[in-house]
Amino acid sequence: MQSQLLALALAVVLSAVALRVEAAPIVPTRDDEVIDVLPAAKGNRAEERRLRQQLANTPRDPALALMAAKRYLDQAHELGDPRFAGMAMAALEPWEDDVTMPDAVLLMRATLQQYLHEFEASAASLQRLLARQGEPRPQAWLTLATVRRVQGRYAESDAACKQVARAGAALHASACTAENAALRGDVAHARSTFNALLADRRLPAATRAWLTTSLAELEQRGGNAGAADEAYREALRLAADSYATLAYADFLIEQRRPAQALALLKGQARSDAVLLRLAIAGTQAGAASAGADVAEMRERIALANERPDAKVFHGREQAMFALAVDHDAKRAWELARGNVAQQREPLDVLVLTQAARASGEPLALQEAKRIASEMGLRDRRVEVLL
């Protein structure tokens, strides 16, 4: 989750995490047969219908395809429904040949592949784009740095960060490199870099919020709870986006302050990510709302698990639920272990280590320690459990 912030800063629509849907297609037997019903989304329905019709009439219009893909991806993020991400990908299907695919379409496909946890496919799309001659592509390099960071491949992420600088995006390159340094445990250097960037008072509020959230997260991983708390609150004061809200909620739950986490999440759209935190914080606090939130989250997990690979592509969230709500360490370990086979952000490794510790299995702890060591990740929260 944390590494998505860099790509957000250059205006690629990041933060939705979706399930890859690979089930066999359902073929209706009648024209009026209903296969599925998507949840209602905000926006002008007439405009939505008009866009779909225009796209059907001119499916290879890049501007229309990108408009539709972005809109669907926004809806996937807002509603926590992976089917919208699939619809976004479908808008790009007319371009089957990577050679003729427009640059912006190829970048959007890479972004969608990242959200669908198809990290190697995303990296391959980005590398194809970056191999093309033309103008500098800082966003593509930054997205590649993000993908490699999510995979726990920090050296490759560093190399992409350097290319961001060469492409002319100095601020984002500095933040990119600093984030990797912080993940390796060089908190002092990373903190200094972020503070230096924040010293520029000309920065827009959204950029300051992004940098401040990154600062909060490195303080959290470094075990500096007071500094992390202050930075999270400042980030939310600057721009109360959903990413910073969820990150601060996780921090509050981690600090055993569930009532504050519940208050923070009150009024947020009940996406899967928000509902998960409500269920965990409510259980921790013994809140009256906990029963309903837990039941709804359990129902959503059961529904998601009807789709292929759901336990792999939402393994982190299901592991968190199994551990914090069901207190099923064995299941949490299995889910977390499957998750880190492909996604290795600090939260993924933390959940794996928590599950390993709760399982009481020495071999599980050894595996968690090996993974963190191989990555080069330094996270005080992980280290105290090993």
mmCIF file of C-alpha atoms in Angstrom:
data_model
loop_
_atom_site.group_PDB
_atom_site.id
_atom_site.type_symbol
_atom_site.label_atom_id
_atom_site.label_comp_id
_atom_site.label_asym_id
_atom_site.label_seq_id
_atom_site.Cartn_x
_atom_site.Cartn_y
_atom_site.Cartn_z
ATOM 1 C CA MET A 1 0.000 0.000 0.000
ATOM 2 C CA GLN A 2 2.701 2.463 1.015
ATOM 3 C CA SER A 3 4.593 2.361 -2.273
ATOM 4 C CA GLN A 4 1.547 3.399 -4.288
ATOM 5 C CA LEU A 5 1.959 6.992 -3.109
ATOM 6 C CA LEU A 6 4.803 7.806 -5.466
ATOM 7 C CA ALA A 7 2.846 6.867 -8.550
ATOM 8 C CA LEU A 8 -0.168 8.754 -7.272
ATOM 9 C CA ALA A 9 1.949 11.878 -7.086
ATOM 10 C CA LEU A 10 2.369 11.957 -10.868
ATOM 11 C CA ALA A 11 -1.375 11.496 -11.369
ATOM 12 C CA VAL A 12 -1.610 7.873 -12.400
ATOM 13 C CA VAL A 13 -4.734 6.446 -10.860
ATOM 14 C CA LEU A 14 -3.242 4.148 -8.213
ATOM 15 C CA SER A 15 -4.445 2.626 -5.000
ATOM 16 C CA ALA A 16 -7.081 0.170 -6.038
ATOM 17 C CA VAL A 17 -6.135 -3.395 -5.358
ATOM 18 C CA ALA A 18 -8.259 -5.793 -7.329
ATOM 19 C CA LEU A 19 -8.736 -9.487 -7.859
ATOM 20 C CA ARG A 20 -7.719 -11.082 -11.148
ATOM 21 C CA VAL A 21 -10.755 -12.799 -12.625
ATOM 22 C CA GLU A 22 -9.937 -15.917 -14.621
ATOM 23 C CA ALA A 23 -13.132 -17.887 -14.384
ATOM 24 C CA ALA A 24 -14.623 -19.446 -17.499
ATOM 25 C CA PRO A 25 -17.059 -17.052 -19.181
ATOM 26 C CA ILE A 26 -20.742 -17.456 -18.436
ATOM 27 C CA VAL A 27 -22.774 -17.585 -21.644
ATOM 28 C CA PRO A 28 -26.405 -16.461 -21.227
ATOM 29 C CA THR A 29 -29.092 -18.610 -22.779
ATOM 30 C CA ARG A 30 -31.569 -15.721 -23.223
ATOM 31 C CA ASP A 31 -31.244 -12.043 -24.089
ATOM 32 C CA ASP A 32 -32.925 -11.049 -20.822
ATOM 33 C CA GLU A 33 -30.888 -13.354 -18.572
ATOM 34 C CA VAL A 34 -29.097 -11.476 -15.770
ATOM 35 C CA ILE A 35 -25.559 -12.781 -15.167
ATOM 36 C CA ASP A 36 -24.553 -10.350 -12.419
ATOM 37 C CA VAL A 37 -25.503 -6.969 -11.007
ATOM 38 C CA LEU A 38 -22.836 -4.366 -10.420
ATOM 39 C CA PRO A 39 -23.260 -2.015 -7.471
ATOM 40 C CA ALA A 40 -24.482 1.470 -8.159
ATOM 41 C CA ALA A 41 -21.724 3.999 -8.673
ATOM 42 C CA LYS A 42 -21.717 7.730 -8.276
ATOM 43 C CA GLY A 43 -21.895 9.835 -11.399
ATOM 44 C CA ASN A 44 -24.169 10.685 -14.262
ATOM 45 C CA ARG A 45 -25.678 7.437 -15.587
ATOM 46 C CA ALA A 46 -26.663 9.037 -18.870
ATOM 47 C CA GLU A 47 -23.081 10.130 -19.330
ATOM 48 C CA GLU A 48 -21.891 6.610 -18.495
ATOM 49 C CA ARG A 49 -24.221 5.111 -21.100
ATOM 50 C CA ARG A 50 -23.126 7.666 -23.675
ATOM 51 C CA LEU A 51 -19.470 6.863 -23.055
ATOM 52 C CA ARG A 52 -20.107 3.122 -23.386
ATOM 53 C CA GLN A 53 -21.972 3.668 -26.656
ATOM 54 C CA GLN A 54 -19.231 5.876 -28.038
ATOM 55 C CA LEU A 55 -16.645 3.287 -27.089
ATOM 56 C CA ALA A 56 -18.674 0.544 -28.754
ATOM 57 C CA ASN A 57 -18.892 2.621 -31.948
ATOM 58 C CA THR A 58 -15.188 3.553 -31.986
ATOM 59 C CA PRO A 59 -13.404 0.988 -29.794
ATOM 60 C CA ARG A 60 -9.931 1.982 -31.012
ATOM 61 C CA ASP A 61 -10.277 5.636 -30.043
ATOM 62 C CA PRO A 62 -7.455 6.050 -27.471
ATOM 63 C CA ALA A 63 -8.988 9.075 -25.758
ATOM 64 C CA LEU A 64 -12.312 7.314 -25.234
ATOM 65 C CA ALA A 65 -10.704 4.067 -24.104
ATOM 66 C CA LEU A 66 -8.525 5.878 -21.587
ATOM 67 C CA MET A 67 -11.457 7.910 -20.306
ATOM 68 C CA ALA A 68 -13.480 4.738 -19.757
ATOM 69 C CA ALA A 69 -10.586 2.843 -18.197
ATOM 70 C CA LYS A 70 -9.840 5.653 -15.755
ATOM 71 C CA ARG A 71 -13.488 5.989 -14.801
ATOM 72 C CA TYR A 72 -13.854 2.269 -14.146
ATOM 73 C CA LEU A 73 -10.647 2.186 -12.159
ATOM 74 C CA ASP A 74 -11.858 5.109 -10.046
ATOM 75 C CA GLN A 75 -15.050 3.156 -9.367
ATOM 76 C CA ALA A 76 -13.094 0.039 -8.442
ATOM 77 C CA HIS A 77 -11.202 2.120 -5.923
ATOM 78 C CA GLU A 78 -14.267 3.863 -4.544
ATOM 79 C CA LEU A 79 -16.407 0.735 -4.221
ATOM 80 C CA GLY A 80 -13.728 -1.847 -3.566
ATOM 81 C CA ASP A 81 -15.205 -3.943 -6.364
ATOM 82 C CA PRO A 82 -12.633 -5.679 -8.613
ATOM 83 C CA ARG A 83 -15.132 -6.145 -11.431
ATOM 84 C CA PHE A 84 -14.737 -2.491 -12.361
ATOM 85 C CA ALA A 85 -10.997 -3.032 -12.794
ATOM 86 C CA GLY A 86 -11.828 -5.866 -15.181
ATOM 87 C CA MET A 87 -14.112 -3.510 -17.094
ATOM 88 C CA ALA A 88 -11.265 -0.996 -17.278
ATOM 89 C CA MET A 89 -8.999 -3.635 -18.758
ATOM 90 C CA ALA A 90 -11.712 -4.606 -21.253
ATOM 91 C CA ALA A 91 -11.779 -1.033 -22.568
ATOM 92 C CA LEU A 92 -8.174 -1.541 -23.697
ATOM 93 C CA GLU A 93 -8.697 -4.924 -25.358
ATOM 94 C CA PRO A 94 -8.995 -3.610 -28.952
ATOM 95 C CA TRP A 95 -5.216 -3.121 -28.922
ATOM 96 C CA GLU A 96 -3.873 -6.669 -28.901
ATOM 97 C CA ASP A 97 -0.584 -5.729 -30.582
ATOM 98 C CA ASP A 98 1.878 -4.050 -28.204
ATOM 99 C CA VAL A 99 3.731 -2.565 -31.160
ATOM 100 C CA THR A 100 0.767 -0.467 -32.305
ATOM 101 C CA MET A 101 -0.681 0.235 -28.861
ATOM 102 C CA PRO A 102 -0.531 3.991 -28.115
ATOM 103 C CA ASP A 103 1.834 5.047 -25.348
ATOM 104 C CA ALA A 104 -0.879 6.200 -22.956
ATOM 105 C CA VAL A 105 -2.877 3.015 -23.461
ATOM 106 C CA LEU A 106 0.181 0.870 -22.778
ATOM 107 C CA LEU A 107 0.889 2.832 -19.596
ATOM 108 C CA MET A 108 -2.708 2.434 -18.444
ATOM 109 C CA ARG A 109 -2.545 -1.302 -19.142
ATOM 110 C CA ALA A 110 0.604 -1.545 -17.032
ATOM 111 C CA THR A 111 -1.145 0.340 -14.232
ATOM 112 C CA LEU A 112 -4.140 -1.994 -14.380
ATOM 113 C CA GLN A 113 -1.872 -5.040 -14.429
ATOM 114 C CA GLN A 114 -0.217 -3.751 -11.299
ATOM 115 C CA TYR A 115 -3.567 -3.383 -9.555
ATOM 116 C CA LEU A 116 -4.528 -6.871 -10.641
ATOM 117 C CA HIS A 117 -1.299 -8.058 -8.987
ATOM 118 C CA GLU A 118 0.109 -9.117 -12.349
ATOM 119 C CA PHE A 119 3.419 -7.520 -11.444
ATOM 120 C CA GLU A 120 5.653 -9.208 -13.990
ATOM 121 C CA ALA A 121 3.164 -8.449 -16.761
ATOM 122 C CA SER A 122 3.040 -4.843 -15.598
ATOM 123 C CA ALA A 123 6.827 -4.576 -15.612
ATOM 124 C CA ALA A 124 6.954 -6.108 -19.094
ATOM 125 C CA SER A 125 4.418 -3.565 -20.401
ATOM 126 C CA LEU A 126 6.409 -0.722 -18.889
ATOM 127 C CA GLN A 127 9.667 -1.988 -20.339
ATOM 128 C CA ARG A 128 8.082 -2.185 -23.789
ATOM 129 C CA LEU A 129 6.923 1.401 -23.429
ATOM 130 C CA LEU A 130 10.307 2.594 -22.169
ATOM 131 C CA ALA A 131 12.078 0.905 -25.078
ATOM 132 C CA ARG A 132 10.265 3.180 -27.510
ATOM 133 C CA GLN A 133 12.003 6.248 -28.866
ATOM 134 C CA GLY A 134 10.530 9.584 -27.985
ATOM 135 C CA GLU A 135 10.094 12.015 -25.130
ATOM 136 C CA PRO A 136 11.177 11.203 -21.540
ATOM 137 C CA ARG A 137 8.699 9.056 -19.637
ATOM 138 C CA PRO A 138 9.013 9.847 -15.895
ATOM 139 C CA GLN A 139 5.620 8.323 -15.070
ATOM 140 C CA ALA A 140 6.517 4.995 -16.671
ATOM 141 C CA TRP A 141 9.838 4.866 -14.813
ATOM 142 C CA LEU A 142 8.111 5.805 -11.558
ATOM 143 C CA THR A 143 5.478 3.111 -12.008
ATOM 144 C CA LEU A 144 8.209 0.572 -12.729
ATOM 145 C CA ALA A 145 10.003 1.659 -9.548
ATOM 146 C CA THR A 146 6.758 1.141 -7.667
ATOM 147 C CA VAL A 147 6.161 -2.315 -9.132
ATOM 148 C CA ARG A 148 9.666 -3.475 -8.231
ATOM 149 C CA ARG A 149 9.300 -2.029 -4.732
ATOM 150 C CA VAL A 150 6.020 -3.884 -4.229
ATOM 151 C CA GLN A 151 7.847 -7.054 -5.224
ATOM 152 C CA GLY A 152 10.538 -6.362 -2.642
ATOM 153 C CA ARG A 153 13.179 -5.881 -5.347
ATOM 154 C CA TYR A 154 14.719 -2.701 -4.015
ATOM 155 C CA ALA A 155 17.869 -2.615 -6.183
ATOM 156 C CA GLU A 156 15.752 -2.724 -9.345
ATOM 157 C CA SER A 157 13.477 -0.067 -7.886
ATOM 158 C CA ASP A 158 16.526 2.120 -7.191
ATOM 159 C CA ALA A 159 17.603 1.810 -10.820
ATOM 160 C CA ALA A 160 14.159 2.956 -11.991
ATOM 161 C CA CYS A 161 14.225 5.856 -9.498
ATOM 162 C CA LYS A 162 17.446 7.095 -11.103
ATOM 163 C CA GLN A 163 15.753 7.062 -14.480
ATOM 164 C CA VAL A 164 12.933 9.189 -13.041
ATOM 165 C CA ALA A 165 15.568 11.840 -12.286
ATOM 166 C CA ARG A 166 17.034 11.577 -15.774
ATOM 167 C CA ALA A 167 13.542 12.032 -17.189
ATOM 168 C CA GLY A 168 13.291 15.383 -15.426
ATOM 169 C CA ALA A 169 11.093 14.649 -12.377
ATOM 170 C CA ALA A 170 13.616 15.587 -9.690
ATOM 171 C CA LEU A 171 11.245 15.792 -6.716
ATOM 172 C CA HIS A 172 9.671 12.435 -7.423
ATOM 173 C CA ALA A 173 13.051 10.845 -8.047
ATOM 174 C CA SER A 174 14.328 12.084 -4.685
ATOM 175 C CA ALA A 175 11.240 10.792 -2.888
ATOM 176 C CA CYS A 176 11.473 7.491 -4.773
ATOM 177 C CA THR A 177 15.091 6.948 -3.713
ATOM 178 C CA ALA A 178 14.395 8.083 -0.145
ATOM 179 C CA GLU A 179 11.525 5.654 0.211
ATOM 180 C CA ASN A 180 13.770 2.756 -0.777
ATOM 181 C CA ALA A 181 16.437 3.971 1.633
ATOM 182 C CA ALA A 182 13.884 4.046 4.445
ATOM 183 C CA LEU A 183 12.757 0.513 3.649
ATOM 184 C CA ARG A 184 16.370 -0.633 4.039
ATOM 185 C CA GLY A 185 16.562 1.054 7.434
ATOM 186 C CA ASP A 186 18.321 4.311 6.529
ATOM 187 C CA VAL A 187 15.614 6.275 8.284
ATOM 188 C CA ALA A 188 17.774 9.303 9.125
ATOM 189 C CA HIS A 189 18.774 9.907 5.507
ATOM 190 C CA ALA A 190 15.218 9.366 4.232
ATOM 191 C CA ARG A 191 13.756 11.641 6.899
ATOM 192 C CA SER A 192 16.232 14.352 5.957
ATOM 193 C CA THR A 193 15.304 14.033 2.285
ATOM 194 C CA PHE A 194 11.568 14.252 2.904
ATOM 195 C CA ASN A 195 11.968 17.220 5.247
ATOM 196 C CA ALA A 196 14.125 18.998 2.669
ATOM 197 C CA LEU A 197 11.473 18.448 0.002
ATOM 198 C CA LEU A 198 8.748 19.677 2.359
ATOM 199 C CA ALA A 199 10.724 22.855 3.062
ATOM 200 C CA ASP A 200 9.566 24.183 -0.311
ATOM 201 C CA ARG A 201 6.432 26.082 0.663
ATOM 202 C CA ARG A 202 5.425 26.433 -2.980
ATOM 203 C CA LEU A 203 4.404 22.768 -3.150
ATOM 204 C CA PRO A 204 0.677 22.087 -3.626
ATOM 205 C CA ALA A 205 -1.197 20.719 -0.618
ATOM 206 C CA ALA A 206 -1.689 17.324 -2.284
ATOM 207 C CA THR A 207 2.054 16.963 -2.888
ATOM 208 C CA ARG A 208 2.829 17.986 0.686
ATOM 209 C CA ALA A 209 0.284 15.455 1.949
ATOM 210 C CA TRP A 210 1.873 12.677 -0.115
ATOM 211 C CA LEU A 211 5.372 13.490 1.163
ATOM 212 C CA THR A 212 4.130 13.815 4.746
ATOM 213 C CA THR A 213 2.377 10.446 4.566
ATOM 214 C CA SER A 214 5.613 8.870 3.345
ATOM 215 C CA LEU A 215 7.362 10.497 6.301
ATOM 216 C CA ALA A 216 4.722 9.132 8.684
ATOM 217 C CA GLU A 217 5.187 5.626 7.365
ATOM 218 C CA LEU A 218 8.957 5.612 7.714
ATOM 219 C CA GLU A 219 8.586 6.848 11.316
ATOM 220 C CA GLN A 220 6.053 4.077 11.945
ATOM 221 C CA ARG A 221 8.406 1.408 10.599
ATOM 222 C CA GLY A 222 11.232 2.905 12.636
ATOM 223 C CA GLY A 223 9.258 2.584 15.856
ATOM 224 C CA ASN A 224 8.829 6.343 16.357
ATOM 225 C CA ALA A 225 5.144 6.335 17.243
ATOM 226 C CA GLY A 226 4.899 9.965 18.331
ATOM 227 C CA ALA A 227 6.500 11.316 15.169
ATOM 228 C CA ALA A 228 4.409 8.985 13.021
ATOM 229 C CA ASP A 229 1.195 10.089 14.693
ATOM 230 C CA GLU A 230 2.022 13.756 14.210
ATOM 231 C CA ALA A 231 2.888 13.255 10.547
ATOM 232 C CA TYR A 232 -0.273 11.261 9.809
ATOM 233 C CA ARG A 233 -2.452 13.946 11.349
ATOM 234 C CA GLU A 234 -0.657 16.648 9.361
ATOM 235 C CA ALA A 235 -1.078 14.673 6.129
ATOM 236 C CA LEU A 236 -4.801 14.305 6.723
ATOM 237 C CA ARG A 237 -5.072 17.995 7.551
ATOM 238 C CA LEU A 238 -3.474 18.806 4.198
ATOM 239 C CA ALA A 239 -5.536 16.369 2.124
ATOM 240 C CA ALA A 240 -7.733 13.693 3.671
ATOM 241 C CA ASP A 241 -7.363 11.100 0.910
ATOM 242 C CA SER A 242 -8.392 7.471 1.328
ATOM 243 C CA TYR A 243 -4.827 6.125 1.286
ATOM 244 C CA ALA A 244 -3.633 8.269 4.204
ATOM 245 C CA THR A 245 -6.874 7.560 6.072
ATOM 246 C CA LEU A 246 -6.398 3.796 5.845
ATOM 247 C CA ALA A 247 -2.708 4.037 6.708
ATOM 248 C CA TYR A 248 -3.487 6.086 9.817
ATOM 249 C CA ALA A 249 -6.279 3.667 10.766
ATOM 250 C CA ASP A 250 -3.780 0.792 10.599
ATOM 251 C CA PHE A 251 -1.407 2.797 12.782
ATOM 252 C CA LEU A 252 -4.118 3.485 15.368
ATOM 253 C CA ILE A 253 -5.113 -0.196 15.456
ATOM 254 C CA GLU A 254 -1.454 -1.146 15.816
ATOM 255 C CA GLN A 255 -1.143 1.304 18.736
ATOM 256 C CA ARG A 256 -4.204 -0.250 20.432
ATOM 257 C CA ARG A 257 -6.296 2.870 19.862
ATOM 258 C CA PRO A 258 -9.282 1.227 18.156
ATOM 259 C CA ALA A 259 -11.877 3.786 19.220
ATOM 260 C CA GLN A 260 -9.923 6.498 17.412
ATOM 261 C CA ALA A 261 -9.613 4.255 14.350
ATOM 262 C CA LEU A 262 -13.389 3.764 14.327
ATOM 263 C CA ALA A 263 -13.955 7.513 14.590
ATOM 264 C CA LEU A 264 -11.498 8.133 11.759
ATOM 265 C CA LEU A 265 -13.254 5.653 9.465
ATOM 266 C CA LYS A 266 -16.751 6.872 10.265
ATOM 267 C CA GLY A 267 -18.392 8.201 7.138
ATOM 268 C CA GLN A 268 -15.909 6.584 4.758
ATOM 269 C CA ALA A 269 -17.298 4.584 1.841
ATOM 270 C CA ARG A 270 -17.561 0.969 2.973
ATOM 271 C CA SER A 271 -15.034 -0.501 0.566
ATOM 272 C CA ASP A 272 -13.525 -3.857 1.461
ATOM 273 C CA ALA A 273 -10.424 -2.116 2.828
ATOM 274 C CA VAL A 274 -12.451 0.209 5.059
ATOM 275 C CA LEU A 275 -14.795 -2.548 6.226
ATOM 276 C CA LEU A 276 -11.841 -4.762 7.146
ATOM 277 C CA ARG A 277 -10.437 -2.036 9.418
ATOM 278 C CA LEU A 278 -13.878 -1.389 10.924
ATOM 279 C CA ALA A 279 -14.199 -5.098 11.725
ATOM 280 C CA ILE A 280 -10.723 -5.299 13.270
ATOM 281 C CA ALA A 281 -10.975 -2.035 15.236
ATOM 282 C CA GLY A 282 -14.512 -2.844 16.353
ATOM 283 C CA THR A 283 -13.436 -6.276 17.580
ATOM 284 C CA GLN A 284 -10.449 -4.775 19.365
ATOM 285 C CA ALA A 285 -12.632 -2.122 21.024
ATOM 286 C CA GLY A 286 -15.585 -4.386 21.767
ATOM 287 C CA ALA A 287 -17.773 -1.915 19.888
ATOM 288 C CA ALA A 288 -21.497 -2.483 19.401
ATOM 289 C CA SER A 289 -20.981 -2.198 15.659
ATOM 290 C CA ALA A 290 -18.405 -4.972 15.539
ATOM 291 C CA GLY A 291 -20.816 -7.858 15.060
ATOM 292 C CA ALA A 292 -22.441 -6.399 11.967
ATOM 293 C CA ASP A 293 -19.129 -5.305 10.454
ATOM 294 C CA VAL A 294 -17.529 -8.700 11.056
ATOM 295 C CA ALA A 295 -20.513 -10.505 9.550
ATOM 296 C CA GLU A 296 -20.496 -8.279 6.468
ATOM 297 C CA MET A 297 -16.750 -8.698 5.990
ATOM 298 C CA ARG A 298 -17.045 -12.457 6.371
ATOM 299 C CA GLU A 299 -19.781 -12.491 3.725
ATOM 300 C CA ARG A 300 -17.636 -10.432 1.346
ATOM 301 C CA ILE A 301 -14.698 -12.801 1.819
ATOM 302 C CA ALA A 302 -16.901 -15.793 1.095
ATOM 303 C CA LEU A 303 -18.222 -14.121 -2.031
ATOM 304 C CA ALA A 304 -14.735 -13.155 -3.179
ATOM 305 C CA ASN A 305 -13.502 -16.703 -2.676
ATOM 306 C CA GLU A 306 -15.931 -17.927 -5.305
ATOM 307 C CA ARG A 307 -13.574 -16.288 -7.810
ATOM 308 C CA PRO A 308 -10.365 -17.996 -8.892
ATOM 309 C CA ASP A 309 -7.188 -16.929 -7.106
ATOM 310 C CA ALA A 310 -9.037 -14.726 -4.595
ATOM 311 C CA LYS A 311 -7.020 -16.091 -1.672
ATOM 312 C CA VAL A 312 -3.827 -15.274 -3.503
ATOM 313 C CA PHE A 313 -4.775 -11.815 -4.715
ATOM 314 C CA HIS A 314 -6.464 -10.727 -1.479
ATOM 315 C CA GLY A 315 -4.298 -12.879 0.765
ATOM 316 C CA ARG A 316 -3.091 -9.986 2.887
ATOM 317 C CA GLU A 317 -6.578 -8.767 3.768
ATOM 318 C CA GLN A 318 -7.905 -12.251 4.421
ATOM 319 C CA ALA A 319 -4.861 -13.022 6.581
ATOM 320 C CA MET A 320 -5.454 -9.854 8.609
ATOM 321 C CA PHE A 321 -9.076 -10.866 9.169
ATOM 322 C CA ALA A 322 -8.189 -14.454 10.078
ATOM 323 C CA LEU A 323 -5.593 -13.285 12.576
ATOM 324 C CA ALA A 324 -7.234 -10.265 14.206
ATOM 325 C CA VAL A 325 -10.894 -11.330 14.126
ATOM 326 C CA ASP A 326 -10.994 -15.123 13.921
ATOM 327 C CA HIS A 327 -7.727 -15.670 15.825
ATOM 328 C CA ASP A 328 -6.937 -18.475 13.401
ATOM 329 C CA ALA A 329 -3.152 -18.280 13.219
ATOM 330 C CA LYS A 330 -2.759 -21.328 10.999
ATOM 331 C CA ARG A 331 -5.094 -20.020 8.329
ATOM 332 C CA ALA A 332 -3.599 -16.534 8.614
ATOM 333 C CA TRP A 333 -0.133 -17.995 8.059
ATOM 334 C CA GLU A 334 -1.209 -19.928 4.983
ATOM 335 C CA LEU A 335 -2.861 -16.872 3.479
ATOM 336 C CA ALA A 336 -0.001 -14.519 4.315
ATOM 337 C CA ARG A 337 2.562 -16.973 2.980
ATOM 338 C CA GLY A 338 0.740 -17.216 -0.333
ATOM 339 C CA ASN A 339 0.504 -13.440 -0.480
ATOM 340 C CA VAL A 340 4.225 -12.747 -0.004
ATOM 341 C CA ALA A 341 5.050 -15.120 -2.829
ATOM 342 C CA GLN A 342 4.232 -12.193 -5.096
ATOM 343 C CA GLN A 343 3.580 -9.040 -3.057
ATOM 344 C CA ARG A 344 6.122 -7.878 -0.482
ATOM 345 C CA GLU A 345 5.262 -4.472 0.860
ATOM 346 C CA PRO A 346 6.085 -3.854 4.552
ATOM 347 C CA LEU A 347 2.507 -4.582 5.600
ATOM 348 C CA ASP A 348 2.636 -7.943 3.788
ATOM 349 C CA VAL A 349 5.806 -8.949 5.626
ATOM 350 C CA LEU A 350 4.420 -7.652 8.934
ATOM 351 C CA VAL A 351 1.231 -9.702 8.600
ATOM 352 C CA LEU A 352 3.296 -12.772 7.669
ATOM 353 C CA THR A 353 5.488 -12.304 10.737
ATOM 354 C CA GLN A 354 2.531 -11.707 13.029
ATOM 355 C CA ALA A 355 0.907 -14.889 11.770
ATOM 356 C CA ALA A 356 4.165 -16.800 12.162
ATOM 357 C CA ARG A 357 4.553 -15.613 15.754
ATOM 358 C CA ALA A 358 0.923 -16.420 16.582
ATOM 359 C CA SER A 359 1.271 -19.912 15.097
ATOM 360 C CA GLY A 360 4.009 -20.811 17.536
ATOM 361 C CA GLU A 361 5.892 -22.597 14.751
ATOM 362 C CA PRO A 362 9.658 -21.922 14.816
ATOM 363 C CA LEU A 363 9.965 -22.822 11.133
ATOM 364 C CA ALA A 364 7.339 -20.225 10.258
ATOM 365 C CA LEU A 365 9.301 -17.534 12.069
ATOM 366 C CA GLN A 366 12.478 -18.647 10.344
ATOM 367 C CA GLU A 367 10.795 -18.306 6.970
ATOM 368 C CA ALA A 368 9.517 -14.835 7.803
ATOM 369 C CA LYS A 369 12.993 -13.821 8.926
ATOM 370 C CA ARG A 370 14.532 -15.210 5.735
ATOM 371 C CA ILE A 371 12.115 -13.273 3.524
ATOM 372 C CA ALA A 372 12.740 -9.963 5.318
ATOM 373 C CA SER A 373 16.494 -10.573 5.143
ATOM 374 C CA GLU A 374 16.430 -11.425 1.432
ATOM 375 C CA MET A 375 14.541 -8.223 0.706
ATOM 376 C CA GLY A 376 16.769 -6.104 2.885
ATOM 377 C CA LEU A 377 13.697 -4.781 4.700
ATOM 378 C CA ARG A 378 14.255 -3.125 8.056
ATOM 379 C CA ASP A 379 11.034 -2.662 9.979
ATOM 380 C CA ARG A 380 11.056 -2.357 13.745
ATOM 381 C CA ARG A 381 7.573 -3.876 13.962
ATOM 382 C CA VAL A 382 8.827 -7.013 12.211
ATOM 383 C CA GLU A 383 12.124 -7.188 14.061
ATOM 384 C CA VAL A 384 10.550 -7.252 17.538
ATOM 385 C CA LEU A 385 8.542 -10.337 16.517
ATOM 386 C CA LEU A 386 11.479 -12.336 15.163
#
